[in-house]
Amino acid sequence: MTYIEFLCHTCIQGYEQCLSRHEKDSVKRKFEEEKENLSLQSKKSRSTITLFCIVQGNVNNAFAININKNKTISELKSLIQKEKYNDFTGIDPDQLKLWQVEIPDEHYDKLVNLQLHKNKELLATKKISKYFIKDPVDEHIHIIVSLPETTKTRQELELTELELINKVAELQKLLKKSIYEFNIIVNPKRTKASKWIANIEQVTLKDLKEFIFALYQSPELQKDVATLAFSCNDEKYSPKSDLEFQNMLQLFVSKNSLKFTVFIETSISFSSWTFPRVCWLYKLSEDSDPSLSVFSLFNCGFIDLNDEKSQVIIKHLMTDLNFCFKAIPIGNEASKSQYVCSYLVAIANLFEDKFKICPEKNVSGLNGHGPVDFALIQVQTSRIIGITEVKDKDFQQGVAQNAVQCESALSSSKKKVFGIITDSEKWFFLECSLDNERKPKFKLSKPVVIIYGDEDMENRVKKVLGHIAWLLEEAQKLNELEDKN
């Protein structure tokens, strides 16, 4: 080997040895880097946990969230919102509330009956590691997600929308019809519903009245003395015209409420009653022009007012009437009321505060309502025991009004009330009582006439006062008997 060859060989060996050392260093560095990466990955793997979550009220659909324990609860909310994006429409992450639980996934009853306030709510600013120090237990629910109270999931919204669409379709289908079958109950005394078919675009109140009359022969519907009121699902309705009636029925249809109750009401103002209508109402006569003779005769009793106290009161009454006769001509109903009031004041004083007089007393009953001219009230019981109707000329209408007034006062438990119909000169006395079936019965007396300024005036006044005194005593006895029973 030449010297040059020896030098080349030596250089090559030196280069190979140098290269070998460099490669070893490079391999070592790579090994150290891979070792460090594996260590970091291992640490990261140990920091990542899996949390099983359910949305409150939806216990059958759990979902998993993988997250590093060093992340915050706020970041966990964002991950949950992204995971349930389709369901949480319009809900921002910060609107979610998270609650920590540890419930086995097969314990369905605990999940359904869970009370969130008894569990720990996770605060957005805290790290997950604060709540999950140890790894979460497998096959358990770890997080309950509650939504804002005013929001709904997409599934719930879609269901609500579908329900609304179906309801609208049903209503449209109903409203396209005009003929319906209703179930009606007629009050009073009817409990069984009757089927009534009506065209709600054309039907009238008269049509319904005729239908009810055909079923039950209700006398109040035979003539125009009754109005109809209605009740449906605890709501009250009182249509006054056919249009209002048709609108009411359309409302019932729109609510799919085809069953309702009809109330037959004959209560009108006392002044609206005429004598023929009252005779028909109480089955006294069907004549179109009846007379007062259709009433049974009332033999009104009389008390002799000869004792000293009665004489003092009569003398005082005569003085008042004579003063009135000189100062107030008996020309109209208002002036006549002045005279009548004097009689009633005298009789109230005769019974020493056992009775009081109430002018314009409001009375209401099944067939009538409104103020009466004078009501006589028993002080102890506050019961109406008598009603006075002052008329100017038309005594028939006065009797008609007084009959309905007295029957209205009997709407409570009382069985008898008396009435007085007068123009201050002619006096009629009426007895109104209820039979065993609580139907009203009436009796009417013959008139007692007073001529003011006549020499026999005092005897006539005394007789009228004696009749009223007898009526009050009879009312007292009856009230005492009713109280005992």
CSV table of C-alpha atoms in Angstrom, one decimal:
chain,number,residue,atom,x,y,z
A,1,MET,CA,0.0,0.0,0.0
A,2,THR,CA,1.4,3.3,-1.0
A,3,TYR,CA,1.6,6.2,1.4
A,4,ILE,CA,-1.1,8.0,-0.4
A,5,GLU,CA,-3.4,5.0,-0.2
A,6,PHE,CA,-2.6,4.8,3.5
A,7,LEU,CA,-3.6,8.4,4.0
A,8,CYS,CA,-6.9,7.9,2.1
A,9,HIS,CA,-7.7,4.8,4.1
A,10,THR,CA,-7.0,6.6,7.4
A,11,CYS,CA,-9.2,9.5,6.4
A,12,ILE,CA,-12.0,7.3,5.3
A,13,GLN,CA,-11.9,5.4,8.7
A,14,GLY,CA,-11.9,8.7,10.6
A,15,TYR,CA,-14.8,10.0,8.6
A,16,GLU,CA,-16.8,6.8,9.2
A,17,GLN,CA,-16.1,6.9,12.9
A,18,CYS,CA,-17.2,10.6,13.1
A,19,LEU,CA,-20.3,9.9,11.0
A,20,SER,CA,-21.2,7.0,13.3
A,21,ARG,CA,-21.0,9.1,16.4
A,22,HIS,CA,-23.3,11.8,14.8
A,23,GLU,CA,-25.9,9.2,13.8
A,24,LYS,CA,-25.9,7.8,17.3
A,25,ASP,CA,-26.5,11.3,18.8
A,26,SER,CA,-29.3,11.9,16.3
A,27,VAL,CA,-31.0,8.7,17.2
A,28,LYS,CA,-30.6,9.4,20.8
A,29,ARG,CA,-32.2,12.8,20.4
A,30,LYS,CA,-35.1,11.3,18.5
A,31,PHE,CA,-35.6,8.7,21.1
A,32,GLU,CA,-35.7,11.4,23.9
A,33,GLU,CA,-38.2,13.5,21.9
A,34,GLU,CA,-40.5,10.6,21.3
A,35,LYS,CA,-40.3,9.6,25.0
A,36,GLU,CA,-41.2,13.2,25.9
A,37,ASN,CA,-44.2,13.2,23.5
A,38,LEU,CA,-45.4,9.9,24.8
A,39,SER,CA,-45.2,11.3,28.3
A,40,LEU,CA,-47.2,14.4,27.3
A,41,GLN,CA,-49.8,12.3,25.5
A,42,SER,CA,-50.1,10.1,28.6
A,43,LYS,CA,-50.6,13.1,30.8
A,44,LYS,CA,-53.1,14.6,28.4
A,45,SER,CA,-54.9,11.3,28.3
A,46,ARG,CA,-55.1,11.1,32.0
A,47,SER,CA,-56.6,14.7,32.1
A,48,THR,CA,-59.4,13.9,29.6
A,49,ILE,CA,-62.7,12.5,31.1
A,50,THR,CA,-66.0,11.3,29.6
A,51,LEU,CA,-69.1,12.8,31.1
A,52,PHE,CA,-72.5,11.3,30.4
A,53,CYS,CA,-75.2,13.9,30.2
A,54,ILE,CA,-79.0,14.0,29.9
A,55,VAL,CA,-81.4,16.9,29.3
A,56,GLN,CA,-83.9,17.4,32.1
A,57,GLY,CA,-87.2,15.6,31.2
A,58,ASN,CA,-85.5,13.5,28.5
A,59,VAL,CA,-84.0,10.6,30.6
A,60,ASN,CA,-83.9,8.1,27.7
A,61,ASN,CA,-81.4,10.0,25.6
A,62,ALA,CA,-78.0,10.2,27.3
A,63,PHE,CA,-75.0,11.6,25.4
A,64,ALA,CA,-71.3,11.6,26.1
A,65,ILE,CA,-69.0,14.7,26.2
A,66,ASN,CA,-65.1,14.2,26.2
A,67,ILE,CA,-63.3,17.1,27.8
A,68,ASN,CA,-60.1,18.0,29.6
A,69,LYS,CA,-60.5,18.4,33.3
A,70,ASN,CA,-58.6,21.6,33.2
A,71,LYS,CA,-61.3,23.2,31.0
A,72,THR,CA,-63.9,25.4,32.6
A,73,ILE,CA,-67.6,24.7,33.1
A,74,SER,CA,-68.3,27.5,30.6
A,75,GLU,CA,-66.4,25.6,28.0
A,76,LEU,CA,-68.3,22.4,28.9
A,77,LYS,CA,-71.6,24.3,28.3
A,78,SER,CA,-70.3,25.3,24.8
A,79,LEU,CA,-69.5,21.7,24.0
A,80,ILE,CA,-72.9,20.5,25.2
A,81,GLN,CA,-74.6,23.2,23.1
A,82,LYS,CA,-72.7,22.1,20.0
A,83,GLU,CA,-73.5,18.5,20.7
A,84,LYS,CA,-77.2,19.3,21.0
A,85,TYR,CA,-77.3,22.1,18.4
A,86,ASN,CA,-80.3,20.8,16.6
A,87,ASP,CA,-82.3,20.4,19.8
A,88,PHE,CA,-81.2,23.7,21.5
A,89,THR,CA,-82.4,26.0,18.8
A,90,GLY,CA,-82.0,29.6,19.9
A,91,ILE,CA,-80.4,28.7,23.2
A,92,ASP,CA,-76.9,30.2,24.0
A,93,PRO,CA,-74.5,28.2,26.1
A,94,ASP,CA,-74.6,30.6,29.0
A,95,GLN,CA,-78.4,29.9,29.3
A,96,LEU,CA,-77.8,26.3,30.2
A,97,LYS,CA,-77.7,25.1,33.8
A,98,LEU,CA,-75.6,22.1,34.7
A,99,TRP,CA,-76.1,19.9,37.7
A,100,GLN,CA,-73.7,17.3,39.0
A,101,VAL,CA,-75.2,13.9,39.8
A,102,GLU,CA,-74.0,10.3,40.1
A,103,ILE,CA,-76.9,8.0,39.2
A,104,PRO,CA,-76.6,4.6,37.6
A,105,ASP,CA,-77.9,4.7,34.1
A,106,GLU,CA,-80.4,1.9,34.7
A,107,HIS,CA,-82.0,3.7,37.7
A,108,TYR,CA,-84.8,5.2,35.6
A,109,ASP,CA,-87.1,6.1,38.5
A,110,LYS,CA,-84.4,8.2,40.2
A,111,LEU,CA,-83.8,10.1,37.0
A,112,VAL,CA,-87.5,10.8,36.5
A,113,ASN,CA,-88.2,11.9,40.0
A,114,LEU,CA,-85.0,13.9,40.5
A,115,GLN,CA,-85.2,17.2,42.3
A,116,LEU,CA,-82.4,19.3,40.9
A,117,HIS,CA,-82.3,21.8,43.8
A,118,LYS,CA,-80.9,19.0,46.0
A,119,ASN,CA,-77.9,18.6,43.8
A,120,LYS,CA,-74.8,20.8,43.1
A,121,GLU,CA,-75.1,23.4,40.3
A,122,LEU,CA,-71.9,23.8,38.3
A,123,LEU,CA,-70.6,27.3,38.2
A,124,ALA,CA,-69.4,28.6,34.8
A,125,THR,CA,-66.1,30.1,36.1
A,126,LYS,CA,-64.9,26.9,37.9
A,127,LYS,CA,-62.7,24.3,36.3
A,128,ILE,CA,-64.1,20.8,35.7
A,129,SER,CA,-61.4,19.3,38.0
A,130,LYS,CA,-63.0,21.2,41.0
A,131,TYR,CA,-66.1,19.0,40.7
A,132,PHE,CA,-64.6,15.8,39.2
A,133,ILE,CA,-61.4,15.2,41.2
A,134,LYS,CA,-61.6,11.5,40.5
A,135,ASP,CA,-62.5,10.0,37.2
A,136,PRO,CA,-66.3,9.7,36.7
A,137,VAL,CA,-67.8,6.3,37.4
A,138,ASP,CA,-68.6,4.3,34.3
A,139,GLU,CA,-72.2,3.6,33.3
A,140,HIS,CA,-73.5,6.5,35.3
A,141,ILE,CA,-75.2,9.8,34.5
A,142,HIS,CA,-72.9,12.6,35.6
A,143,ILE,CA,-74.5,15.8,34.3
A,144,ILE,CA,-78.2,17.0,34.2
A,145,VAL,CA,-78.7,19.8,31.7
A,146,SER,CA,-81.7,22.1,32.4
A,147,LEU,CA,-83.0,24.6,29.9
A,148,PRO,CA,-84.4,28.1,30.5
A,149,GLU,CA,-88.1,27.8,31.6
A,150,THR,CA,-89.4,29.8,28.6
A,151,THR,CA,-87.7,27.7,26.0
A,152,LYS,CA,-88.5,24.4,24.3
A,153,THR,CA,-86.4,22.0,22.4
A,154,ARG,CA,-86.7,21.7,18.6
A,155,GLN,CA,-88.6,18.4,19.1
A,156,GLU,CA,-91.1,20.0,21.5
A,157,LEU,CA,-91.5,23.0,19.1
A,158,GLU,CA,-92.1,20.7,16.2
A,159,LEU,CA,-94.7,18.7,18.2
A,160,THR,CA,-96.5,21.9,19.3
A,161,GLU,CA,-96.5,23.2,15.7
A,162,LEU,CA,-97.9,19.9,14.5
A,163,GLU,CA,-100.6,20.0,17.2
A,164,LEU,CA,-101.6,23.5,16.1
A,165,ILE,CA,-101.7,22.5,12.5
A,166,ASN,CA,-104.0,19.6,13.3
A,167,LYS,CA,-106.3,21.8,15.4
A,168,VAL,CA,-106.5,24.5,12.7
A,169,ALA,CA,-107.4,21.7,10.2
A,170,GLU,CA,-110.1,20.4,12.5
A,171,LEU,CA,-111.6,23.8,13.0
A,172,GLN,CA,-111.5,24.6,9.3
A,173,LYS,CA,-113.3,21.3,8.7
A,174,LEU,CA,-115.9,22.1,11.4
A,175,LEU,CA,-116.5,25.7,10.2
A,176,LYS,CA,-117.0,24.6,6.6
A,177,LYS,CA,-120.2,22.9,7.9
A,178,SER,CA,-123.3,24.8,8.9
A,179,ILE,CA,-125.5,22.1,10.3
A,180,TYR,CA,-124.6,20.6,13.6
A,181,GLU,CA,-126.1,18.3,16.2
A,182,PHE,CA,-126.1,19.8,19.7
A,183,ASN,CA,-126.9,18.2,23.0
A,184,ILE,CA,-129.0,20.6,25.1
A,185,ILE,CA,-130.3,20.4,28.7
A,186,VAL,CA,-133.3,22.5,29.5
A,187,ASN,CA,-133.3,24.1,33.0
A,188,PRO,CA,-135.1,23.9,35.3
A,189,LYS,CA,-136.1,20.3,36.2
A,190,ARG,CA,-134.5,18.6,33.2
A,191,THR,CA,-131.3,16.7,33.6
A,192,LYS,CA,-131.3,14.5,30.4
A,193,ALA,CA,-129.8,16.0,27.3
A,194,SER,CA,-131.9,16.2,24.1
A,195,LYS,CA,-130.4,16.2,20.5
A,196,TRP,CA,-131.1,19.4,18.6
A,197,ILE,CA,-130.0,19.8,15.0
A,198,ALA,CA,-129.6,23.3,13.8
A,199,ASN,CA,-128.1,25.4,10.9
A,200,ILE,CA,-126.0,27.8,12.8
A,201,GLU,CA,-126.1,30.3,10.0
A,202,GLN,CA,-129.9,30.6,9.9
A,203,VAL,CA,-131.3,29.4,13.2
A,204,THR,CA,-133.3,31.8,15.4
A,205,LEU,CA,-134.1,32.0,19.1
A,206,LYS,CA,-137.7,31.4,18.1
A,207,ASP,CA,-136.7,28.1,16.5
A,208,LEU,CA,-135.1,26.8,19.7
A,209,LYS,CA,-138.1,28.0,21.8
A,210,GLU,CA,-140.5,26.0,19.5
A,211,PHE,CA,-138.2,22.9,19.7
A,212,ILE,CA,-138.2,23.1,23.6
A,213,PHE,CA,-142.0,23.6,23.6
A,214,ALA,CA,-142.5,20.6,21.4
A,215,LEU,CA,-140.5,18.5,23.8
A,216,TYR,CA,-141.8,19.7,27.2
A,217,GLN,CA,-144.9,21.9,26.5
A,218,SER,CA,-143.3,24.6,28.7
A,219,PRO,CA,-146.2,27.1,29.2
A,220,GLU,CA,-143.9,30.0,29.5
A,221,LEU,CA,-142.7,29.4,25.9
A,222,GLN,CA,-146.2,29.3,24.4
A,223,LYS,CA,-146.5,33.1,24.5
A,224,ASP,CA,-143.8,35.7,24.4
A,225,VAL,CA,-143.1,36.0,28.2
A,226,ALA,CA,-139.8,34.1,28.4
A,227,THR,CA,-136.2,34.8,27.4
A,228,LEU,CA,-133.4,32.2,27.0
A,229,ALA,CA,-130.0,32.2,28.7
A,230,PHE,CA,-127.3,29.7,28.1
A,231,SER,CA,-124.4,28.0,29.9
A,232,CYS,CA,-121.5,26.2,28.3
A,233,ASN,CA,-118.3,25.0,30.1
A,234,ASP,CA,-119.2,27.3,33.1
A,235,GLU,CA,-119.5,30.4,30.9
A,236,LYS,CA,-122.8,32.3,30.8
A,237,TYR,CA,-124.4,33.7,27.6
A,238,SER,CA,-127.5,35.9,27.1
A,239,PRO,CA,-128.0,36.6,23.4
A,240,LYS,CA,-130.7,39.2,22.7
A,241,SER,CA,-130.9,38.8,19.0
A,242,ASP,CA,-130.8,36.1,16.4
A,243,LEU,CA,-127.4,37.3,15.2
A,244,GLU,CA,-126.0,37.1,18.7
A,245,PHE,CA,-127.5,33.7,19.1
A,246,GLN,CA,-125.9,32.5,15.8
A,247,ASN,CA,-122.5,33.9,16.8
A,248,MET,CA,-122.8,32.1,20.2
A,249,LEU,CA,-123.4,28.8,18.5
A,250,GLN,CA,-120.5,29.4,16.1
A,251,LEU,CA,-118.3,30.0,19.2
A,252,PHE,CA,-119.4,26.7,20.7
A,253,VAL,CA,-118.6,24.9,17.5
A,254,SER,CA,-115.1,26.5,17.3
A,255,LYS,CA,-114.4,25.2,20.8
A,256,ASN,CA,-115.9,21.8,19.9
A,257,SER,CA,-118.4,22.3,22.8
A,258,LEU,CA,-121.6,20.9,21.4
A,259,LYS,CA,-123.3,20.4,24.7
A,260,PHE,CA,-124.9,23.3,26.6
A,261,THR,CA,-127.7,24.2,29.0
A,262,VAL,CA,-130.7,26.4,28.2
A,263,PHE,CA,-132.3,28.4,31.0
A,264,ILE,CA,-135.9,29.5,30.5
A,265,GLU,CA,-136.2,32.9,32.2
A,266,THR,CA,-139.5,34.8,32.6
A,267,SER,CA,-138.1,37.5,34.9
A,268,ILE,CA,-138.9,40.9,33.5
A,269,SER,CA,-139.5,44.2,35.2
A,270,PHE,CA,-142.7,44.4,37.3
A,271,SER,CA,-144.0,47.3,35.2
A,272,SER,CA,-143.8,45.2,32.0
A,273,TRP,CA,-146.5,42.7,33.2
A,274,THR,CA,-150.0,43.2,31.9
A,275,PHE,CA,-153.1,41.6,33.4
A,276,PRO,CA,-153.8,39.1,30.6
A,277,ARG,CA,-150.2,37.9,30.6
A,278,VAL,CA,-150.2,37.4,34.4
A,279,CYS,CA,-153.5,35.5,34.2
A,280,TRP,CA,-152.0,33.2,31.6
A,281,LEU,CA,-148.7,32.8,33.5
A,282,TYR,CA,-150.4,31.7,36.7
A,283,LYS,CA,-153.1,29.7,34.8
A,284,LEU,CA,-155.9,31.9,36.0
A,285,SER,CA,-157.4,32.4,32.6
A,286,GLU,CA,-156.6,32.0,28.9
A,287,ASP,CA,-159.1,34.7,27.9
A,288,SER,CA,-157.5,37.6,26.0
A,289,ASP,CA,-159.5,40.1,28.0
A,290,PRO,CA,-159.9,38.6,31.5
A,291,SER,CA,-161.5,40.5,34.5
A,292,LEU,CA,-160.6,40.6,38.2
A,293,SER,CA,-163.2,37.9,38.8
A,294,VAL,CA,-160.7,35.2,37.7
A,295,PHE,CA,-159.1,35.6,41.1
A,296,SER,CA,-160.6,33.5,44.0
A,297,LEU,CA,-162.3,35.7,46.6
A,298,PHE,CA,-160.1,36.6,49.6
A,299,ASN,CA,-162.1,37.1,52.7
A,300,CYS,CA,-159.7,39.5,54.4
A,301,GLY,CA,-160.1,39.6,58.2
A,302,PHE,CA,-160.5,42.7,60.3
A,303,ILE,CA,-159.4,43.8,63.7
A,304,ASP,CA,-161.5,46.3,65.8
A,305,LEU,CA,-159.1,49.0,66.7
A,306,ASN,CA,-161.0,50.2,69.8
A,307,ASP,CA,-158.3,50.2,72.4
A,308,GLU,CA,-156.8,53.4,73.6
A,309,LYS,CA,-153.5,53.1,71.7
A,310,SER,CA,-155.3,52.4,68.4
A,311,GLN,CA,-157.6,55.3,69.0
A,312,VAL,CA,-154.6,57.7,69.4
A,313,ILE,CA,-153.0,56.4,66.3
A,314,ILE,CA,-156.2,56.6,64.3
A,315,LYS,CA,-156.7,60.2,65.5
A,316,HIS,CA,-153.2,61.1,64.4
A,317,LEU,CA,-153.8,59.4,61.0
A,318,MET,CA,-157.0,61.3,60.4
A,319,THR,CA,-155.2,64.6,61.2
A,320,ASP,CA,-152.5,63.7,58.6
A,321,LEU,CA,-155.0,62.7,56.0
A,322,ASN,CA,-157.1,65.9,56.4
A,323,PHE,CA,-154.0,68.0,56.1
A,324,CYS,CA,-153.0,66.1,53.0
A,325,PHE,CA,-156.5,66.5,51.6
A,326,LYS,CA,-156.4,70.2,52.0
A,327,ALA,CA,-152.8,70.6,50.6
A,328,ILE,CA,-152.3,67.8,48.1
A,329,PRO,CA,-155.0,67.1,45.5
A,330,ILE,CA,-155.4,63.4,44.7
A,331,GLY,CA,-154.5,63.8,41.1
A,332,ASN,CA,-151.6,61.5,40.2
A,333,GLU,CA,-149.7,58.5,41.4
A,334,ALA,CA,-147.1,60.6,43.3
A,335,SER,CA,-149.7,62.5,45.3
A,336,LYS,CA,-151.6,59.3,46.0
A,337,SER,CA,-148.4,57.7,47.4
A,338,GLN,CA,-148.4,60.5,50.0
A,339,TYR,CA,-151.8,59.4,51.3
A,340,VAL,CA,-150.9,55.7,51.3
A,341,CYS,CA,-147.6,56.3,53.1
A,342,SER,CA,-149.6,57.8,56.0
A,343,TYR,CA,-151.6,54.6,56.4
A,344,LEU,CA,-148.5,52.5,56.4
A,345,VAL,CA,-146.7,54.7,59.0
A,346,ALA,CA,-149.7,54.5,61.3
A,347,ILE,CA,-149.9,50.7,61.1
A,348,ALA,CA,-146.1,50.3,61.7
A,349,ASN,CA,-146.5,52.5,64.9
A,350,LEU,CA,-149.4,50.4,66.0
A,351,PHE,CA,-147.2,47.3,66.2
A,352,GLU,CA,-144.4,49.1,68.1
A,353,ASP,CA,-141.4,48.7,65.8
A,354,LYS,CA,-142.2,45.1,64.9
A,355,PHE,CA,-142.4,46.2,61.3
A,356,LYS,CA,-140.8,48.8,59.1
A,357,ILE,CA,-141.7,50.4,55.8
A,358,CYS,CA,-139.2,50.4,52.9
A,359,PRO,CA,-140.2,52.6,49.9
A,360,GLU,CA,-138.7,51.6,46.5
A,361,LYS,CA,-137.5,48.3,47.9
A,362,ASN,CA,-135.8,46.1,45.2
A,363,VAL,CA,-137.4,42.7,44.9
A,364,SER,CA,-136.3,39.9,42.5
A,365,GLY,CA,-137.8,36.6,41.7
A,366,LEU,CA,-138.3,34.0,39.0
A,367,ASN,CA,-140.8,36.0,37.0
A,368,GLY,CA,-140.1,39.6,37.9
A,369,HIS,CA,-137.7,42.1,39.3
A,370,GLY,CA,-137.5,45.8,40.2
A,371,PRO,CA,-138.4,48.3,42.9
A,372,VAL,CA,-141.8,48.1,44.6
A,373,ASP,CA,-143.7,51.1,45.9
A,374,PHE,CA,-143.7,50.0,49.6
A,375,ALA,CA,-142.5,46.8,51.2
A,376,LEU,CA,-143.5,45.9,54.8
A,377,ILE,CA,-140.6,44.2,56.5
A,378,GLN,CA,-140.6,42.2,59.7
A,379,VAL,CA,-137.8,43.7,61.8
A,380,GLN,CA,-136.9,40.5,63.7
A,381,THR,CA,-136.5,38.3,60.5
A,382,SER,CA,-135.9,41.0,57.8
A,383,ARG,CA,-138.6,39.2,55.8
A,384,ILE,CA,-140.9,40.9,53.4
A,385,ILE,CA,-144.4,40.1,54.6
A,386,GLY,CA,-146.4,42.6,52.5
A,387,ILE,CA,-146.0,44.7,49.3
A,388,THR,CA,-148.1,47.7,48.4
A,389,GLU,CA,-148.6,48.8,44.8
A,390,VAL,CA,-150.0,52.4,44.3
A,391,LYS,CA,-151.8,52.9,41.0
A,392,ASP,CA,-153.3,56.0,39.4
A,393,LYS,CA,-156.0,54.4,37.3
A,394,ASP,CA,-155.4,50.9,35.9
A,395,PHE,CA,-156.3,48.6,38.8
A,396,GLN,CA,-156.0,45.5,36.6
A,397,GLN,CA,-152.4,46.2,35.8
A,398,GLY,CA,-151.8,47.1,39.5
A,399,VAL,CA,-153.2,43.7,40.5
A,400,ALA,CA,-151.0,42.0,37.9
A,401,GLN,CA,-147.9,43.7,39.0
A,402,ASN,CA,-148.6,43.1,42.7
A,403,ALA,CA,-149.2,39.4,42.1
A,404,VAL,CA,-145.8,39.0,40.4
A,405,GLN,CA,-144.2,41.1,43.2
A,406,CYS,CA,-145.7,39.0,45.9
A,407,GLU,CA,-144.7,35.7,44.1
A,408,SER,CA,-141.2,37.1,43.7
A,409,ALA,CA,-141.0,37.8,47.5
A,410,LEU,CA,-141.9,34.1,48.0
A,411,SER,CA,-138.8,32.9,46.2
A,412,SER,CA,-137.2,32.1,49.6
A,413,SER,CA,-138.6,29.7,52.1
A,414,LYS,CA,-141.7,31.7,53.0
A,415,LYS,CA,-145.2,30.3,52.1
A,416,LYS,CA,-147.4,33.4,52.2
A,417,VAL,CA,-147.1,37.1,51.4
A,418,PHE,CA,-149.9,39.7,51.2
A,419,GLY,CA,-150.4,42.5,48.8
A,420,ILE,CA,-152.2,45.9,48.8
A,421,ILE,CA,-153.3,47.5,45.6
A,422,THR,CA,-154.7,51.0,46.0
A,423,ASP,CA,-155.0,54.5,44.6
A,424,SER,CA,-155.5,55.8,48.2
A,425,GLU,CA,-159.3,55.8,47.7
A,426,LYS,CA,-160.0,52.2,46.6
A,427,TRP,CA,-158.2,49.4,48.5
A,428,PHE,CA,-157.7,45.8,47.3
A,429,PHE,CA,-156.0,43.1,49.5
A,430,LEU,CA,-154.2,40.2,47.9
A,431,GLU,CA,-153.1,36.9,49.4
A,432,CYS,CA,-150.2,35.0,47.6
A,433,SER,CA,-149.3,31.6,48.9
A,434,LEU,CA,-147.5,28.5,47.8
A,435,ASP,CA,-149.2,25.0,47.6
A,436,ASN,CA,-147.4,21.8,48.4
A,437,GLU,CA,-145.8,21.8,45.0
A,438,ARG,CA,-144.6,25.4,45.6
A,439,LYS,CA,-146.9,26.7,42.9
A,440,PRO,CA,-148.3,30.2,43.6
A,441,LYS,CA,-152.0,30.6,44.4
A,442,PHE,CA,-153.8,33.9,44.6
A,443,LYS,CA,-156.9,35.4,46.3
A,444,LEU,CA,-158.2,38.9,45.9
A,445,SER,CA,-160.6,40.8,48.2
A,446,LYS,CA,-163.4,43.0,47.3
A,447,PRO,CA,-162.4,46.7,47.4
A,448,VAL,CA,-162.9,49.0,50.4
A,449,VAL,CA,-163.6,52.6,49.3
A,450,ILE,CA,-162.7,55.8,51.1
A,451,ILE,CA,-164.2,59.2,50.2
A,452,TYR,CA,-162.0,61.9,51.6
A,453,GLY,CA,-163.9,64.8,53.1
A,454,ASP,CA,-167.0,62.6,53.6
A,455,GLU,CA,-168.6,62.3,57.0
A,456,ASP,CA,-168.1,58.6,57.0
A,457,MET,CA,-164.4,59.0,56.2
A,458,GLU,CA,-163.1,58.0,59.7
A,459,ASN,CA,-165.0,54.7,59.8
A,460,ARG,CA,-163.7,53.8,56.3
A,461,VAL,CA,-160.1,54.7,57.3
A,462,LYS,CA,-160.5,52.7,60.4
A,463,LYS,CA,-161.7,49.7,58.4
A,464,VAL,CA,-158.7,49.8,56.0
A,465,LEU,CA,-156.4,50.1,58.9
A,466,GLY,CA,-158.2,47.1,60.6
A,467,HIS,CA,-157.7,45.0,57.5
A,468,ILE,CA,-154.0,45.8,57.3
A,469,ALA,CA,-153.6,45.1,61.1
A,470,TRP,CA,-155.2,41.7,60.6
A,471,LEU,CA,-152.8,40.8,57.7
A,472,LEU,CA,-149.8,41.8,59.8
A,473,GLU,CA,-151.0,39.6,62.7
A,474,GLU,CA,-151.5,36.7,60.3
A,475,ALA,CA,-148.1,37.1,58.9
A,476,GLN,CA,-146.6,37.2,62.4
A,477,LYS,CA,-148.3,33.9,63.3
A,478,LEU,CA,-147.2,32.2,60.1
A,479,ASN,CA,-143.6,33.3,60.6
A,480,GLU,CA,-143.6,32.0,64.1
A,481,LEU,CA,-145.0,28.7,62.9
A,482,GLU,CA,-142.4,28.4,60.1
A,483,ASP,CA,-139.6,29.2,62.6
A,484,LYS,CA,-140.8,26.4,64.9
A,485,ASN,CA,-140.8,23.9,62.0
